[in-house]
CSV table of C-alpha atoms in Angstrom, one decimal:
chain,number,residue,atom,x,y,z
A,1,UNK,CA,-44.1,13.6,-120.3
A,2,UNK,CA,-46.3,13.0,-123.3
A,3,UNK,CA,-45.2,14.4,-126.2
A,4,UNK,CA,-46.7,17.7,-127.4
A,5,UNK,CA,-50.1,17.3,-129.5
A,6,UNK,CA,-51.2,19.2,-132.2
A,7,UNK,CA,-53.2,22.3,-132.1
A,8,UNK,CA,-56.3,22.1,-134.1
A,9,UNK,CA,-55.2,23.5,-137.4
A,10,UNK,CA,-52.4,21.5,-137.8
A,11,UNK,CA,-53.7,18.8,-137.2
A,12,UNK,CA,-56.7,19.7,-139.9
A,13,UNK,CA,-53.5,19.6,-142.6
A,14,UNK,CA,-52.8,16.3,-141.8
A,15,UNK,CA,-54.5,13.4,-143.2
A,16,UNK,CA,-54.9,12.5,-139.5
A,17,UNK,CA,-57.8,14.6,-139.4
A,18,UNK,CA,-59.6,13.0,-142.5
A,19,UNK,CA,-59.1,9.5,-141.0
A,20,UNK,CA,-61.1,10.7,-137.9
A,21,UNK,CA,-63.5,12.3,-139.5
A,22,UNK,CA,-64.0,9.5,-142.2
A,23,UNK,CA,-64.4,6.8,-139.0
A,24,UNK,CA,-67.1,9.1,-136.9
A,25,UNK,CA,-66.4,12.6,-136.0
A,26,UNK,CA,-69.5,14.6,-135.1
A,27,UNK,CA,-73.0,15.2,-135.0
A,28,UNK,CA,-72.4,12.3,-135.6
A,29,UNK,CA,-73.5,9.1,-136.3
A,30,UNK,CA,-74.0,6.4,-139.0
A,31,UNK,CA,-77.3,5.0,-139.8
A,32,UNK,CA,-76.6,1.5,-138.9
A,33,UNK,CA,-77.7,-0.3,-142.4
A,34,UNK,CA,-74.3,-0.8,-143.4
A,35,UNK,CA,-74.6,0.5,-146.9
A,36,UNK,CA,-72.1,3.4,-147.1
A,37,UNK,CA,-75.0,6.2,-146.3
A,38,UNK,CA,-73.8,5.8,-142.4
A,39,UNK,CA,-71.6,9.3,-141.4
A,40,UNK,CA,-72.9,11.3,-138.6
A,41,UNK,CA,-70.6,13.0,-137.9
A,42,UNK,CA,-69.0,10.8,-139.4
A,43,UNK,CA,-69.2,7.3,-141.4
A,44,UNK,CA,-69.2,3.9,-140.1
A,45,UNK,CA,-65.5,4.2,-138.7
A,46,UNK,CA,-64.3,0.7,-140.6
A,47,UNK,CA,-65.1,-2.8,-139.4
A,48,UNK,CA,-63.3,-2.7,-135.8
A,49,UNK,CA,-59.7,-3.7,-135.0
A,50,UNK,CA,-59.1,-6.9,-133.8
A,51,UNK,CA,-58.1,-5.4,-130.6
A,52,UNK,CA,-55.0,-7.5,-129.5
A,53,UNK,CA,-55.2,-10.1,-126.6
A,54,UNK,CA,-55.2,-7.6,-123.6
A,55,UNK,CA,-55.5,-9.6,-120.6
A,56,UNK,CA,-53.7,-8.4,-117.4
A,57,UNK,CA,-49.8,-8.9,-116.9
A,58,UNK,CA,-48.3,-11.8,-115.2
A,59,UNK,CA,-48.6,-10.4,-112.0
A,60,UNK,CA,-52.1,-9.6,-112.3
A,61,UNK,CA,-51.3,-5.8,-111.5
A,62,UNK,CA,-50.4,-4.3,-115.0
A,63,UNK,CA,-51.2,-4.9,-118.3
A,64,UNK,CA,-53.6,-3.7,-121.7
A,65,UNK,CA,-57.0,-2.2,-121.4
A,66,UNK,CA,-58.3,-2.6,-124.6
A,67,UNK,CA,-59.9,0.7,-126.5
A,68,UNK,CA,-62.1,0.2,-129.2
A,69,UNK,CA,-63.4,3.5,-130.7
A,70,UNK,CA,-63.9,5.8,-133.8
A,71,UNK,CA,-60.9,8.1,-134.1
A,72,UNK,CA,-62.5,11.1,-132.7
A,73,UNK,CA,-61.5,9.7,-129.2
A,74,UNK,CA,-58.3,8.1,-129.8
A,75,UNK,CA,-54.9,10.5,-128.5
A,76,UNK,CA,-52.6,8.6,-129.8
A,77,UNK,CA,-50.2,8.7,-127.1
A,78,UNK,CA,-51.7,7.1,-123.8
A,79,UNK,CA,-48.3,7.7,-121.7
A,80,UNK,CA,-49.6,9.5,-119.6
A,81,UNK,CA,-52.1,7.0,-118.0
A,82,UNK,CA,-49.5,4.3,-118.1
A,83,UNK,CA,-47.1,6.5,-116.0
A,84,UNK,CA,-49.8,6.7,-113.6
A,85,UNK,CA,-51.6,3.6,-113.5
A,86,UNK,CA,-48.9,1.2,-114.8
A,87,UNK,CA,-51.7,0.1,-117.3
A,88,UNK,CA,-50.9,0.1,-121.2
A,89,UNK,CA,-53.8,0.9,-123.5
A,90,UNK,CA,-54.3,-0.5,-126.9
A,91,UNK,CA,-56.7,1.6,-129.1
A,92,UNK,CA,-58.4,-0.5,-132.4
A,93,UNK,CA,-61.1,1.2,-134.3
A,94,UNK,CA,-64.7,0.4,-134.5
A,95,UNK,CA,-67.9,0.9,-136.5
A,96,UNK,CA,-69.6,3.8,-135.2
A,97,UNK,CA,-72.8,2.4,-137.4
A,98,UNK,CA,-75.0,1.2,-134.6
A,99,UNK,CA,-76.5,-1.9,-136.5
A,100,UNK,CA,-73.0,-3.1,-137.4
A,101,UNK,CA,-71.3,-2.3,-133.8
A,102,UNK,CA,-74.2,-4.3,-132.2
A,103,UNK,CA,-73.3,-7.1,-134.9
A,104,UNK,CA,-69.5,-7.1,-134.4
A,105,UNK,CA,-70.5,-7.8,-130.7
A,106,UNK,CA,-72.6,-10.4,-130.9
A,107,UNK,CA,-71.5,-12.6,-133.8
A,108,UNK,CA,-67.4,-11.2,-133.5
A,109,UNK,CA,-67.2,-11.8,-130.2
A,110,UNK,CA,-66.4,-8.3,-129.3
A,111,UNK,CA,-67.5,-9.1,-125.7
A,112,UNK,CA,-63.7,-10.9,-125.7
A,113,UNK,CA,-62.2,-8.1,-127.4
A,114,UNK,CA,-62.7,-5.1,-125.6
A,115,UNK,CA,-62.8,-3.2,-122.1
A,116,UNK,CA,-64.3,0.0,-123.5
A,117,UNK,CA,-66.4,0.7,-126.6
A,118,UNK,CA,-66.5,4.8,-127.6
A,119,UNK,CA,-68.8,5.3,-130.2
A,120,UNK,CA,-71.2,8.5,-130.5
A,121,UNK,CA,-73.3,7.7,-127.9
A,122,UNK,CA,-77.0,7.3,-127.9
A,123,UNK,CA,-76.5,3.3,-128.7
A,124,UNK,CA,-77.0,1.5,-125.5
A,125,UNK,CA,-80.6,-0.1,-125.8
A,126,UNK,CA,-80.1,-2.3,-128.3
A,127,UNK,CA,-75.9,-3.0,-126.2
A,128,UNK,CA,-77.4,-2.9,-122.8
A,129,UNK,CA,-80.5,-5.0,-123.9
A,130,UNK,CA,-78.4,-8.0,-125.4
A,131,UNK,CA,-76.1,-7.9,-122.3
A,132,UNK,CA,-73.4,-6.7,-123.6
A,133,UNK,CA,-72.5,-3.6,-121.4
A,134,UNK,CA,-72.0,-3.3,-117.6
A,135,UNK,CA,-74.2,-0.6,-116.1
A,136,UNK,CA,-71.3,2.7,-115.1
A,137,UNK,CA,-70.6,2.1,-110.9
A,138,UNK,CA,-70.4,6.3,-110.7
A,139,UNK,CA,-68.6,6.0,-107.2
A,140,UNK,CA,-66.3,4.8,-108.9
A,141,UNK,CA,-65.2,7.7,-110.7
A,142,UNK,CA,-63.7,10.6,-109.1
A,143,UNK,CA,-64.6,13.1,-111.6
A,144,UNK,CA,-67.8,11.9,-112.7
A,145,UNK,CA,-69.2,15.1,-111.2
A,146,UNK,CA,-66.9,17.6,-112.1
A,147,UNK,CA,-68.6,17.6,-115.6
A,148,UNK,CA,-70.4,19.6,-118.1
A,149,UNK,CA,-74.1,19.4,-116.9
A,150,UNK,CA,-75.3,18.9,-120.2
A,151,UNK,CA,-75.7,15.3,-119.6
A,152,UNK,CA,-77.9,16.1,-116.6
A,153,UNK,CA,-80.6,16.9,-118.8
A,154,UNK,CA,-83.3,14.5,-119.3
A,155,UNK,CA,-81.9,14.3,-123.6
A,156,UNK,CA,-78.5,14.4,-122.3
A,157,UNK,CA,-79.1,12.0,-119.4
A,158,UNK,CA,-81.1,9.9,-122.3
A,159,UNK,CA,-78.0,9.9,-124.1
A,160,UNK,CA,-76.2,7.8,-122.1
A,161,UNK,CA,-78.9,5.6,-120.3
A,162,UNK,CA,-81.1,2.7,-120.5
A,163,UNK,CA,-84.2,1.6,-118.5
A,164,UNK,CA,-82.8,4.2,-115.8
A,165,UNK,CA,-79.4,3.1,-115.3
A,166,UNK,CA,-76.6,5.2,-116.4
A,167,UNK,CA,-74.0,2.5,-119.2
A,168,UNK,CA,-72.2,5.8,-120.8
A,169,UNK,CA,-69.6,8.2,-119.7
A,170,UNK,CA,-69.7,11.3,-121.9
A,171,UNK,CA,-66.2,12.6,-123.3
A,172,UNK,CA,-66.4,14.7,-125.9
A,173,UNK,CA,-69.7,17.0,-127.4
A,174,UNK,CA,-70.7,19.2,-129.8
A,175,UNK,CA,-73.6,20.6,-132.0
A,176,UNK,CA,-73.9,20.0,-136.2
A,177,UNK,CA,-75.7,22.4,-138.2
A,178,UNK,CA,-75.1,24.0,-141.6
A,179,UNK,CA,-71.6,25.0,-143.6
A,180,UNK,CA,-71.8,28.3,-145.7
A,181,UNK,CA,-69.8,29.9,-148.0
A,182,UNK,CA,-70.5,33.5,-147.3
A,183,UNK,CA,-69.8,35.2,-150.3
A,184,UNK,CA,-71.8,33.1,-152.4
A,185,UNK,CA,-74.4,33.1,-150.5
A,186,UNK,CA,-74.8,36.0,-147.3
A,187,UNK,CA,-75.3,34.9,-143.7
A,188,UNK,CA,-76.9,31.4,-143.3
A,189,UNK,CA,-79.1,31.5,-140.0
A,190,UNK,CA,-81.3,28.4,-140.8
A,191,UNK,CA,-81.9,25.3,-142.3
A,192,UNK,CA,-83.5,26.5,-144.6
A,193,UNK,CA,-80.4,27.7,-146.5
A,194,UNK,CA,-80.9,24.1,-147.8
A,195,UNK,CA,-84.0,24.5,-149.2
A,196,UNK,CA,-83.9,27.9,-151.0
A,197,UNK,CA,-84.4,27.9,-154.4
A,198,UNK,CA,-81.6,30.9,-154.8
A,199,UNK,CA,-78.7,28.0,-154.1
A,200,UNK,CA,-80.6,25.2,-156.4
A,201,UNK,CA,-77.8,22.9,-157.9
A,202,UNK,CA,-75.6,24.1,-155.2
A,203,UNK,CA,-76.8,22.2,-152.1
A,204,UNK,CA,-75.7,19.2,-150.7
A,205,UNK,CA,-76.8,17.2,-147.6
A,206,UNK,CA,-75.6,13.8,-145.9
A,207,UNK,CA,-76.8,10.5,-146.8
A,208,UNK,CA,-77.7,9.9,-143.2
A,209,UNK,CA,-81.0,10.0,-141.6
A,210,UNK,CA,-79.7,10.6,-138.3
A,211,UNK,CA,-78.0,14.0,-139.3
A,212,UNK,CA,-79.5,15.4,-142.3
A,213,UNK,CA,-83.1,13.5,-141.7
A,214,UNK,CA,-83.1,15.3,-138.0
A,215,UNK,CA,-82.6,18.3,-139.1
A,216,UNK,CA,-84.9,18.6,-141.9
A,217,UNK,CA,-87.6,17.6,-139.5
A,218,UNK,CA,-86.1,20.6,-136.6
A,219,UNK,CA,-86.7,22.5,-139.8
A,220,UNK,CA,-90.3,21.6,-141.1
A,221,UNK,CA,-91.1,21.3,-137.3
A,222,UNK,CA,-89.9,24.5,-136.0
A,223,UNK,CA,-91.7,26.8,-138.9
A,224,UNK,CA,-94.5,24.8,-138.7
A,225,UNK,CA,-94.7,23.0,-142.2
A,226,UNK,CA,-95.0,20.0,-140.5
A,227,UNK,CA,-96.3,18.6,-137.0
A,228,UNK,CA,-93.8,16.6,-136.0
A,229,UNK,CA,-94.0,16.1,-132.0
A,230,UNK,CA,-90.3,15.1,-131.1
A,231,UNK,CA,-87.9,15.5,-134.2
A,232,UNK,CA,-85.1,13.1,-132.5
A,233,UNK,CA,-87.6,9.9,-132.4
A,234,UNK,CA,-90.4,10.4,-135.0
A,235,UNK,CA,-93.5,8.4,-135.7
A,236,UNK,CA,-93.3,6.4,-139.3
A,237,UNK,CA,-95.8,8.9,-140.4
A,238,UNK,CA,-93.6,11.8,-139.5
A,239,UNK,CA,-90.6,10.0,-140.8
A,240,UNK,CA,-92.5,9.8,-144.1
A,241,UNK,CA,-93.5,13.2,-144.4
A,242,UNK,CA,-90.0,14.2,-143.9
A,243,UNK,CA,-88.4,12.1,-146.4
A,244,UNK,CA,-91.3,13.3,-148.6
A,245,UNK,CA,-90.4,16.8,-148.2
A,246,UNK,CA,-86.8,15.5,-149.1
A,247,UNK,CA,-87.7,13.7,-152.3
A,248,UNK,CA,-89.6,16.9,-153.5
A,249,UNK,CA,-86.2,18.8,-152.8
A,250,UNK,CA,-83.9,16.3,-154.7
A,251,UNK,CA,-86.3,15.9,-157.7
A,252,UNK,CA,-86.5,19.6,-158.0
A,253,UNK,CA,-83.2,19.9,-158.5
A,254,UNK,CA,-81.9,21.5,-155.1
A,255,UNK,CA,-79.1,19.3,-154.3
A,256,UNK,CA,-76.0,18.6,-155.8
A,257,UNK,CA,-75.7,15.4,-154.5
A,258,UNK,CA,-76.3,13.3,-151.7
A,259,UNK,CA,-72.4,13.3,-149.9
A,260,UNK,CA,-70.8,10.4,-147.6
A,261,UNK,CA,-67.1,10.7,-146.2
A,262,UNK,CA,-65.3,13.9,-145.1
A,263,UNK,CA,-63.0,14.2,-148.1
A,264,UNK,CA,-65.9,14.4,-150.4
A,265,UNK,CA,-67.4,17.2,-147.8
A,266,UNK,CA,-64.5,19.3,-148.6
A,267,UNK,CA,-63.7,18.9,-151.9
A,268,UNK,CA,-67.2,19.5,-153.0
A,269,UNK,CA,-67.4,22.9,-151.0
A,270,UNK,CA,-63.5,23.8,-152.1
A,271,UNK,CA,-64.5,23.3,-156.1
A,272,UNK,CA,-67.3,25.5,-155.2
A,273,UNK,CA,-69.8,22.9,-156.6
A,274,UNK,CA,-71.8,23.4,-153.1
A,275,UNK,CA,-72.9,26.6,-151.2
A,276,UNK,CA,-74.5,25.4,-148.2
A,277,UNK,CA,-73.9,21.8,-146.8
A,278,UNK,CA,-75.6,20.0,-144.3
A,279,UNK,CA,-72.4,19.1,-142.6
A,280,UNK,CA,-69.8,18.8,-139.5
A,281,UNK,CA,-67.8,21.7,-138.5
A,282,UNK,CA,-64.5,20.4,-139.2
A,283,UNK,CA,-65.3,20.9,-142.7
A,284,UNK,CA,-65.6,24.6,-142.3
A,285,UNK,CA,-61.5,24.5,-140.2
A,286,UNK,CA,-60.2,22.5,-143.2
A,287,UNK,CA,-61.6,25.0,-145.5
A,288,UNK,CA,-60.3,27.7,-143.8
A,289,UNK,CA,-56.9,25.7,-143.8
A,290,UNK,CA,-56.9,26.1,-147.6
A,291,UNK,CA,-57.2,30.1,-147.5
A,292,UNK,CA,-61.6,29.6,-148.0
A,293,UNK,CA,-63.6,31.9,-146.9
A,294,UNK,CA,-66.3,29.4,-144.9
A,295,UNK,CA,-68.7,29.5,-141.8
A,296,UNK,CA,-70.4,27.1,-139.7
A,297,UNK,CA,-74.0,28.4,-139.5
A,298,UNK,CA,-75.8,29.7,-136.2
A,299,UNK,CA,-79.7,27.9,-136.7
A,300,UNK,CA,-82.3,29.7,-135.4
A,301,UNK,CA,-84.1,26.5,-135.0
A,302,UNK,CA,-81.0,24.7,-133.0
A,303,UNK,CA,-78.6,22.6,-133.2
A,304,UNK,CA,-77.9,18.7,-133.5
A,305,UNK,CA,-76.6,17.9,-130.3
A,306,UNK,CA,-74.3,14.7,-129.5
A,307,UNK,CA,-71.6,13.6,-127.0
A,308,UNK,CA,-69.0,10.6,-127.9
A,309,UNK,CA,-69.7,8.0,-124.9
A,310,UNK,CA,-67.6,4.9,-122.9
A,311,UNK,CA,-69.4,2.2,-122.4
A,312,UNK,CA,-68.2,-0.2,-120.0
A,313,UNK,CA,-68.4,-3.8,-122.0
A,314,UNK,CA,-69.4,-6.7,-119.9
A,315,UNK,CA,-67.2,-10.1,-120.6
A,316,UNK,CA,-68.1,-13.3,-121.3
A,317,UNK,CA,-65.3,-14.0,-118.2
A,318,UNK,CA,-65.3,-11.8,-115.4
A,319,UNK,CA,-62.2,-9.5,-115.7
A,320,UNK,CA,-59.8,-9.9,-112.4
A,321,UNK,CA,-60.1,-7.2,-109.8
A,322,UNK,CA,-57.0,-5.2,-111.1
A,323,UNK,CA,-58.0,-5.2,-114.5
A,324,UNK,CA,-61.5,-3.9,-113.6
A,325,UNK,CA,-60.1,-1.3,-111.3
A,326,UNK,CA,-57.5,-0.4,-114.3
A,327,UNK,CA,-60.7,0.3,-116.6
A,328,UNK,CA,-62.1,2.0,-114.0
A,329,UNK,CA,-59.2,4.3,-114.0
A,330,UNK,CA,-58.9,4.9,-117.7
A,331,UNK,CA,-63.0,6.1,-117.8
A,332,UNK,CA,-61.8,8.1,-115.1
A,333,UNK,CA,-58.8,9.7,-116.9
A,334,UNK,CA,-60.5,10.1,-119.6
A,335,UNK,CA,-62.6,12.9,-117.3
A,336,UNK,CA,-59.1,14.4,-116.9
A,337,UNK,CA,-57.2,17.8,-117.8
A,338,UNK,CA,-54.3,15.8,-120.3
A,339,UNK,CA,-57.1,13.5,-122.2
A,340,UNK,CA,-59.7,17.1,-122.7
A,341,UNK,CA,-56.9,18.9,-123.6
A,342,UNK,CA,-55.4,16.7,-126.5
A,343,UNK,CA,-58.7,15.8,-127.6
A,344,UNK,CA,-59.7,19.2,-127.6
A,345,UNK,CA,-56.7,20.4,-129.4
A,346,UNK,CA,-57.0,17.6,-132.3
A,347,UNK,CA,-60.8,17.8,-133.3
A,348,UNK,CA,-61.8,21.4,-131.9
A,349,UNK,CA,-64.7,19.7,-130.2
A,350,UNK,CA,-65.3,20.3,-126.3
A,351,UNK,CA,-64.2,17.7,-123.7
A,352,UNK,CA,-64.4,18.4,-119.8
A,353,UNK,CA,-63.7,21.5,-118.0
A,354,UNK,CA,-60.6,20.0,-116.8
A,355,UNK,CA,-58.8,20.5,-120.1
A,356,UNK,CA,-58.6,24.2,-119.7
A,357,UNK,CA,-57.3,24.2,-116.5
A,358,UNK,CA,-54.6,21.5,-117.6
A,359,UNK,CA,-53.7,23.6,-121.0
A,360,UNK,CA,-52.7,26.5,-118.6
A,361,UNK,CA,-50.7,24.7,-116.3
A,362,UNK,CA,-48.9,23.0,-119.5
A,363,UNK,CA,-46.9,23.9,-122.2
A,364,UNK,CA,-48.0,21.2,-124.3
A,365,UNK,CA,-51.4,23.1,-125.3
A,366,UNK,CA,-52.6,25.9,-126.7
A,367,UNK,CA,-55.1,27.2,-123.3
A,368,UNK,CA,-56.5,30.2,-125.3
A,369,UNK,CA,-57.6,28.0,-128.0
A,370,UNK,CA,-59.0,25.2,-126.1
A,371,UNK,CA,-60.8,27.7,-124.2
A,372,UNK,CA,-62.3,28.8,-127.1
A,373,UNK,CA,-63.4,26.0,-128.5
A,374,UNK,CA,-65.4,25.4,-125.4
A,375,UNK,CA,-67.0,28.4,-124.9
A,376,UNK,CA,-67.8,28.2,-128.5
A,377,UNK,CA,-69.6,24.5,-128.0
A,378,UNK,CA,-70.9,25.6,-124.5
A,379,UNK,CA,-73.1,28.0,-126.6
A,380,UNK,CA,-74.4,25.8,-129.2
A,381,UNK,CA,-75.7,23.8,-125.9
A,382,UNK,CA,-77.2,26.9,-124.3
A,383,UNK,CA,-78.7,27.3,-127.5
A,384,UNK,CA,-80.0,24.2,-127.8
A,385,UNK,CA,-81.8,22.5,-130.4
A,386,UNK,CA,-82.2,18.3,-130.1
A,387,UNK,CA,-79.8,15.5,-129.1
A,388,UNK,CA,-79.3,13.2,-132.0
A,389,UNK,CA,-80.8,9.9,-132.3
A,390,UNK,CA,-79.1,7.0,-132.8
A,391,UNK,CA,-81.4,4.2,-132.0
A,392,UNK,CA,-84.7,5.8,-133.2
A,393,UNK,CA,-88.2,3.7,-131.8
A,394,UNK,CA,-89.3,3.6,-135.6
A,395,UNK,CA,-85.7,2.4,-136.7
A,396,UNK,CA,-87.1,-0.1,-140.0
A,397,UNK,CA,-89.1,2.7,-140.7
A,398,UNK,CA,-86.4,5.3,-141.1
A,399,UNK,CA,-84.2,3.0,-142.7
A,400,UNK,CA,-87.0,2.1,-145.7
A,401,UNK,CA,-87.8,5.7,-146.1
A,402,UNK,CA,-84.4,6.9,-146.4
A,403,UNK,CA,-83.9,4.5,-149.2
A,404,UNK,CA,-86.7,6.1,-151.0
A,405,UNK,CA,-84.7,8.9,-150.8
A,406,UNK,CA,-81.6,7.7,-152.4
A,407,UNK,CA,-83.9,6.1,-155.0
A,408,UNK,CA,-86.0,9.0,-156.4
């Protein structure tokens, strides 16, 4: 059997955590310019692994699927899908910036490298349009439907499409909004915690316009200081007006800084330097962890939604028929009770509905925990708020207007 994994809070102690955080936890998602602003939830998760040479087993029935993927996903022991399927699994990090996973593709020859990209998802168009994915044969997977319905939703079902075919399986979600530290500052219940002038000095929000940039428009949007159709895929105008909003803010002093990386997250909120944060959740456990007395906000305008996604990569050579089905089989598994479970139990983020069963049946997880942190994340769904975007229509635009920001 696999070997135990660790609960949530331990693993927060170790610098485990840190390195998936720092690679692409949550919320999630870098920018894509490549210039150290990407994060979401968290940064650009390094420059991908070369991967190994993978390729199926001299008797064309084992062998290595290749797992290329920001930390957040990866469970470090895979023993228990090669019990089952004979198959080993070789996991090699990845940028979870979109602009430089879509280069490392095309001009690194990723298409030889890997079986299975897992980035936040959200990322497909630009993938799918280049031919670099396969679209996802659903028949094919036994618990495709024994899933969170989130992703049935036309943002969720957005998430992980493209021109109406389905190239992403869904693994792991949650929903980004504020960190607190309540006895500085009360209950936080909005984004606009950011922008009071009571915390001035003592604010800080991510250098990402896909996470802090969303949610400053959910914000201006939702009481109606600005008219912003769809916050998750604005017009250039309504990008500007946000960013404009934003350069008000930083020249009037509210924000401490501009922060990038999860160490700097928690250090900045553990010196008490920042109040309130535009940041992940994982923040607020490690906190904790250090005897702080922290909270991860409930917004009244919603949260930042997001789901880490497979995608199926399509090869320059065909794979055989026993290393497809083998792929096929770990998209599959990663559906399954052990996968949800350890995932779960490392990041505190919510997997499939599987992993609570599993957990309770096992002696290897912590089942009341687990079960927590789902019902927790379940309700940050049923709450709503917007999916994040990853691969906005406007995407130059949002990229020059953010730089204005980190100019001014």
């Amino acid at each position: 059997m696999p070997k135990r994994t660790a609960t949530r809070r331990e693993f927060a102690t170790q610098g485990a955590l840190a390195a998936a955080i720092a690679t692409g936890l949550a919320g999630c998602a870098g920018d894509g310019d490549g210039d150290g602003g990407d994060g979401g939830d968290g940064g650009d998760g390094g420059d991908g692994g070369d991967g190994g040479d993978g390729g199926d087993g001299g008797d064309g029935e084992t062998g290595v699927i290749e797992f290329g993927g920001i930390a957040t996903v990866d469970a470090g022991d895979y023993s228990d899908f090669t019990e089952q399927t004979g198959w080993n699994v070789n996991f090699s990090s990845i940028s979870n910036a979109p602009g430089e996973l879509l280069s490392s593709m095309i001009a690194g020859g990723g298409r030889e490298v890997y079986d299975i990209l897992a980035p936040v998802g959200g990322i497909q168009p630009p993938l799918a349009s280049e031919g670099l994915l396969q679209t996802i044969d659903t028949d094919r997977l036994e618990n495709w439907e024994a899933q969170y319905d989130y992703w049935q939703t036309d943002e969720g079902r957005d998430f992980i499409s493209h021109d109406g075919d389905i190239y992403g399986v869904p693994t792991v979600w949650q929903g980004d909004s504020v960190a607190y530290l309540p006895g500085e500052t009360g209950e936080v219940t909005s984004y606009g915690a950011l922008f009071d002038d009571e915390f001035a000095g003592k604010v800080a929000i991510e250098d990402n316009y896909t996470t802090a940039g969303q949610k400053t428009a959910m914000y201006l949007d939702y009481h109606d200081m600005e008219d912003i159709e769809n916050p998750r895929n604005m017009s250039e105008s309504e990008v500007e007006a946000v960013v404009d909003f934003l350069i008000e803010q930083k020249e009037s002093g509210q924000f401490r800084t501009m922060w990038s990386g999860f160490e700097n997250a928690v250090s900045l909120m553990a010196e008490g330097e920042v109040v309130v944060m535009d940041t992940w959740e994982p923040v607020v456990f490690s906190l904790r962890d250090q005897g702080i007395e922290a909270e991860y906000a409930v917004p009244e305008e919603g949260y930042l939604l997001w789901a880490m996604v497979d995608y199926l990569v399509d090869p320059e050579t065909a794979r055989a028929d026993a290393h497809e089905e083998a792929v096929y089989d770990f998209l599959d598994w990663h559906l399954a009770g052990w996968y949800g479970a350890a995932i779960t139990s490392q990041t505190g983020y919510m997997t499939n509905p599987s992993a609570m069963d599993y957990a309770a049946e096992s002696d290897e997880f912590d089942e009341a925990e687990i079960r927590d942190i789902h019902e927790g994340v379940q309700e940050k769904f049923e709450l709503g708020g917007t999916w994040q975007q990853r691969w906005p229509d406007e995407r130059e635009a949002y990229e020059e207007h953010w730089q204005r920001l980190r100019n001014a």
